[in-house]
Amino acid sequence: MLLEQVGLTPEIIPSRAEESPLAVDPEGVVLELSEKKAEDVAAFCKRDGDDMVVLGADTLVAVEGKILGKPESRQEAEEMISLLAGKVHQVYTGVSLILIEQGKIAGRQSFAEKTDVSVYPMEPEEIRAYVDSGEPMDKAGAYGIQGFFAAYIKGINGDYSNVVGLPLGRTCQALKQWRKG
């Protein structure tokens, strides 16, 4: 959706890479996972022999030094939202780009983006109602800024699209470097 917003129509190829990082810091985790995902898809795509760019990305939420992935249960979603309510947390996205030309890797670049997000305090019934919406269950940190949870966002410091899941401006600038080269 974000790439289409700027006129790029991607072909979605899900990675089968194992998501068990060795890194422990948020930036290291998203970089490692985005690189694994891009490598996995690039290995598949190189066989076609076409020129293309493979983009791998991974996003996570961190609060007070704790990394929050996707909740595995309703209770875990409520706990995550409770941790975020009334605080500032960070959203990290790692992006890895692999340029494939004539079936060979011709270039690579990776970066991580961090955005600070401030959440209003929330009452327990507000947290339960949000979890009842079903929205948090497939999202890092148990929320989506572009959905119902927007009602609780006090502010952000950084790239909004990063919080959605891809730092769009920075990604486009990285792609532009290859077009110039």
mmCIF file of C-alpha atoms in Angstrom:
data_model
loop_
_atom_site.group_PDB
_atom_site.id
_atom_site.type_symbol
_atom_site.label_atom_id
_atom_site.label_comp_id
_atom_site.label_asym_id
_atom_site.label_seq_id
_atom_site.Cartn_x
_atom_site.Cartn_y
_atom_site.Cartn_z
ATOM 1 C CA MET A 1 0.000 0.000 0.000
ATOM 2 C CA LEU A 2 2.768 2.458 0.926
ATOM 3 C CA LEU A 3 4.806 1.730 -2.212
ATOM 4 C CA GLU A 4 1.707 2.101 -4.388
ATOM 5 C CA GLN A 5 1.158 5.521 -2.791
ATOM 6 C CA VAL A 6 4.335 6.702 -4.589
ATOM 7 C CA GLY A 7 3.631 4.948 -7.887
ATOM 8 C CA LEU A 8 5.499 1.676 -7.313
ATOM 9 C CA THR A 9 3.604 -1.566 -7.826
ATOM 10 C CA PRO A 10 5.477 -4.335 -6.031
ATOM 11 C CA GLU A 11 5.112 -8.045 -6.541
ATOM 12 C CA ILE A 12 4.643 -9.510 -3.066
ATOM 13 C CA ILE A 13 6.718 -12.631 -2.443
ATOM 14 C CA PRO A 14 6.607 -13.701 1.204
ATOM 15 C CA SER A 15 9.927 -14.708 2.710
ATOM 16 C CA ARG A 16 10.297 -18.128 4.258
ATOM 17 C CA ALA A 17 13.336 -17.051 6.271
ATOM 18 C CA GLU A 18 13.469 -18.093 9.919
ATOM 19 C CA GLU A 19 12.744 -15.082 12.134
ATOM 20 C CA SER A 20 15.022 -15.887 15.060
ATOM 21 C CA PRO A 21 17.629 -13.104 15.219
ATOM 22 C CA LEU A 22 20.958 -13.284 17.010
ATOM 23 C CA ALA A 23 20.951 -9.526 17.645
ATOM 24 C CA VAL A 24 19.314 -8.314 20.861
ATOM 25 C CA ASP A 25 19.105 -4.534 20.354
ATOM 26 C CA PRO A 26 16.065 -3.287 18.387
ATOM 27 C CA GLU A 27 18.040 -1.760 15.519
ATOM 28 C CA GLY A 28 20.194 -4.867 15.164
ATOM 29 C CA VAL A 29 17.136 -7.134 15.194
ATOM 30 C CA VAL A 30 15.285 -5.284 12.409
ATOM 31 C CA LEU A 31 18.423 -5.038 10.271
ATOM 32 C CA GLU A 32 19.195 -8.719 10.671
ATOM 33 C CA LEU A 33 15.622 -9.808 9.907
ATOM 34 C CA SER A 34 15.189 -7.475 6.920
ATOM 35 C CA GLU A 35 18.460 -8.781 5.460
ATOM 36 C CA LYS A 36 17.401 -12.420 5.988
ATOM 37 C CA LYS A 37 14.059 -11.764 4.298
ATOM 38 C CA ALA A 38 15.619 -9.944 1.333
ATOM 39 C CA GLU A 39 18.293 -12.655 0.882
ATOM 40 C CA ASP A 40 15.671 -15.408 0.945
ATOM 41 C CA VAL A 41 13.508 -13.749 -1.709
ATOM 42 C CA ALA A 42 16.530 -12.689 -3.809
ATOM 43 C CA ALA A 43 17.745 -16.302 -3.960
ATOM 44 C CA PHE A 44 14.366 -17.249 -5.425
ATOM 45 C CA CYS A 45 14.197 -14.267 -7.809
ATOM 46 C CA LYS A 46 17.724 -14.586 -9.240
ATOM 47 C CA ARG A 47 16.625 -17.709 -11.081
ATOM 48 C CA ASP A 48 14.334 -15.655 -13.324
ATOM 49 C CA GLY A 49 17.273 -13.713 -14.763
ATOM 50 C CA ASP A 50 15.227 -10.477 -14.751
ATOM 51 C CA ASP A 51 16.473 -7.129 -13.465
ATOM 52 C CA MET A 52 14.723 -6.150 -10.235
ATOM 53 C CA VAL A 53 15.055 -4.800 -6.738
ATOM 54 C CA VAL A 54 14.158 -7.041 -3.804
ATOM 55 C CA LEU A 55 12.999 -5.222 -0.687
ATOM 56 C CA GLY A 56 12.942 -6.930 2.697
ATOM 57 C CA ALA A 57 11.594 -5.108 5.745
ATOM 58 C CA ASP A 58 10.943 -5.831 9.389
ATOM 59 C CA THR A 59 9.291 -3.607 12.005
ATOM 60 C CA LEU A 60 9.203 -3.858 15.780
ATOM 61 C CA VAL A 61 8.126 -1.790 18.744
ATOM 62 C CA ALA A 62 10.311 -1.208 21.798
ATOM 63 C CA VAL A 63 9.330 0.366 25.101
ATOM 64 C CA GLU A 64 11.633 0.882 28.060
ATOM 65 C CA GLY A 65 14.194 -1.443 26.503
ATOM 66 C CA LYS A 66 11.703 -4.271 25.921
ATOM 67 C CA ILE A 67 11.027 -5.471 22.371
ATOM 68 C CA LEU A 68 7.366 -6.101 21.605
ATOM 69 C CA GLY A 69 6.559 -8.427 18.728
ATOM 70 C CA LYS A 70 3.116 -9.477 17.561
ATOM 71 C CA PRO A 71 0.846 -10.599 20.403
ATOM 72 C CA GLU A 72 0.065 -14.295 20.526
ATOM 73 C CA SER A 73 -3.040 -13.945 22.676
ATOM 74 C CA ARG A 74 -5.653 -11.438 23.737
ATOM 75 C CA GLN A 75 -4.027 -11.223 27.167
ATOM 76 C CA GLU A 76 -0.631 -10.484 25.640
ATOM 77 C CA ALA A 77 -2.177 -7.755 23.450
ATOM 78 C CA GLU A 78 -3.719 -6.120 26.535
ATOM 79 C CA GLU A 79 -0.360 -6.297 28.342
ATOM 80 C CA MET A 80 1.446 -4.694 25.407
ATOM 81 C CA ILE A 81 -1.061 -1.845 25.080
ATOM 82 C CA SER A 82 -0.882 -1.302 28.859
ATOM 83 C CA LEU A 83 2.908 -0.964 28.548
ATOM 84 C CA LEU A 84 2.542 1.664 25.793
ATOM 85 C CA ALA A 85 -0.295 3.704 27.335
ATOM 86 C CA GLY A 86 0.842 7.065 28.688
ATOM 87 C CA LYS A 87 4.433 6.621 27.471
ATOM 88 C CA VAL A 88 6.793 7.285 24.596
ATOM 89 C CA HIS A 89 8.010 4.216 22.745
ATOM 90 C CA GLN A 90 10.074 3.558 19.643
ATOM 91 C CA VAL A 91 9.179 1.935 16.334
ATOM 92 C CA TYR A 92 12.130 0.506 14.402
ATOM 93 C CA THR A 93 12.035 -0.665 10.811
ATOM 94 C CA GLY A 94 14.915 -2.337 9.034
ATOM 95 C CA VAL A 95 14.971 -2.148 5.243
ATOM 96 C CA SER A 96 17.236 -4.198 3.009
ATOM 97 C CA LEU A 97 17.399 -3.670 -0.736
ATOM 98 C CA ILE A 98 19.091 -6.059 -3.144
ATOM 99 C CA LEU A 99 19.586 -5.037 -6.777
ATOM 100 C CA ILE A 100 19.503 -7.968 -9.191
ATOM 101 C CA GLU A 101 20.757 -7.475 -12.751
ATOM 102 C CA GLN A 102 20.882 -10.316 -15.276
ATOM 103 C CA GLY A 103 20.313 -12.879 -12.539
ATOM 104 C CA LYS A 104 23.197 -11.664 -10.339
ATOM 105 C CA ILE A 105 23.338 -9.473 -7.251
ATOM 106 C CA ALA A 106 24.617 -6.089 -8.426
ATOM 107 C CA GLY A 107 24.136 -4.057 -5.250
ATOM 108 C CA ARG A 108 22.943 -4.092 -1.660
ATOM 109 C CA GLN A 109 22.007 -1.555 0.926
ATOM 110 C CA SER A 110 20.393 -1.746 4.341
ATOM 111 C CA PHE A 111 19.326 0.806 6.915
ATOM 112 C CA ALA A 112 17.187 1.135 10.008
ATOM 113 C CA GLU A 113 14.795 3.933 10.860
ATOM 114 C CA LYS A 114 13.553 4.846 14.355
ATOM 115 C CA THR A 115 10.454 6.888 15.207
ATOM 116 C CA ASP A 116 9.353 7.935 18.685
ATOM 117 C CA VAL A 117 5.623 7.560 19.325
ATOM 118 C CA SER A 118 3.800 9.101 22.288
ATOM 119 C CA VAL A 119 0.576 7.456 23.461
ATOM 120 C CA TYR A 120 -2.101 9.069 25.610
ATOM 121 C CA PRO A 121 -2.950 7.373 28.911
ATOM 122 C CA MET A 122 -5.661 4.754 28.454
ATOM 123 C CA GLU A 123 -8.259 3.380 30.817
ATOM 124 C CA PRO A 124 -8.464 -0.428 31.194
ATOM 125 C CA GLU A 125 -11.835 -0.449 29.399
ATOM 126 C CA GLU A 126 -10.307 1.468 26.458
ATOM 127 C CA ILE A 127 -7.524 -1.108 26.226
ATOM 128 C CA ARG A 128 -10.050 -3.968 26.306
ATOM 129 C CA ALA A 129 -12.225 -2.296 23.655
ATOM 130 C CA TYR A 130 -9.216 -1.826 21.392
ATOM 131 C CA VAL A 131 -8.193 -5.463 21.792
ATOM 132 C CA ASP A 132 -11.816 -6.496 21.153
ATOM 133 C CA SER A 133 -11.585 -4.763 17.756
ATOM 134 C CA GLY A 134 -9.179 -7.519 16.644
ATOM 135 C CA GLU A 135 -6.842 -4.939 15.140
ATOM 136 C CA PRO A 136 -3.844 -5.562 17.437
ATOM 137 C CA MET A 137 -3.454 -9.280 16.795
ATOM 138 C CA ASP A 138 -1.230 -9.159 13.700
ATOM 139 C CA LYS A 139 0.780 -6.053 14.488
ATOM 140 C CA ALA A 140 4.118 -5.434 16.184
ATOM 141 C CA GLY A 141 3.472 -3.825 19.555
ATOM 142 C CA ALA A 142 -0.206 -4.793 19.250
ATOM 143 C CA TYR A 143 -1.319 -1.653 17.434
ATOM 144 C CA GLY A 144 -1.663 -0.011 14.049
ATOM 145 C CA ILE A 145 -1.248 3.765 13.949
ATOM 146 C CA GLN A 146 -3.352 3.956 10.785
ATOM 147 C CA GLY A 147 -6.359 2.282 12.406
ATOM 148 C CA PHE A 148 -8.546 2.652 15.479
ATOM 149 C CA PHE A 149 -5.486 3.145 17.705
ATOM 150 C CA ALA A 150 -4.918 6.571 16.081
ATOM 151 C CA ALA A 151 -7.368 7.890 18.720
ATOM 152 C CA TYR A 152 -4.657 7.298 21.342
ATOM 153 C CA ILE A 153 -1.634 8.730 19.536
ATOM 154 C CA LYS A 154 -0.466 11.906 21.228
ATOM 155 C CA GLY A 155 2.305 12.566 18.717
ATOM 156 C CA ILE A 156 5.241 11.221 16.797
ATOM 157 C CA ASN A 157 8.800 12.361 16.331
ATOM 158 C CA GLY A 158 10.050 10.952 13.057
ATOM 159 C CA ASP A 159 8.652 9.279 9.972
ATOM 160 C CA TYR A 160 4.928 8.428 10.099
ATOM 161 C CA SER A 161 5.228 5.834 7.331
ATOM 162 C CA ASN A 162 7.917 4.093 9.401
ATOM 163 C CA VAL A 163 5.317 3.505 12.108
ATOM 164 C CA VAL A 164 2.955 2.083 9.467
ATOM 165 C CA GLY A 165 5.704 -0.365 8.468
ATOM 166 C CA LEU A 166 8.070 1.132 5.858
ATOM 167 C CA PRO A 167 10.037 4.401 5.983
ATOM 168 C CA LEU A 168 8.836 5.389 2.544
ATOM 169 C CA GLY A 169 10.828 8.570 1.951
ATOM 170 C CA ARG A 170 14.135 7.012 2.956
ATOM 171 C CA THR A 171 13.377 3.879 0.914
ATOM 172 C CA CYS A 172 12.619 5.959 -2.194
ATOM 173 C CA GLN A 173 15.842 7.950 -1.720
ATOM 174 C CA ALA A 174 17.829 4.713 -1.497
ATOM 175 C CA LEU A 175 16.213 3.447 -4.708
ATOM 176 C CA LYS A 176 16.930 6.780 -6.411
ATOM 177 C CA GLN A 177 20.668 6.299 -5.786
ATOM 178 C CA TRP A 178 20.604 3.190 -7.975
ATOM 179 C CA ARG A 179 18.666 4.961 -10.754
ATOM 180 C CA LYS A 180 21.382 7.620 -10.884
ATOM 181 C CA GLY A 181 24.170 5.008 -10.934
#
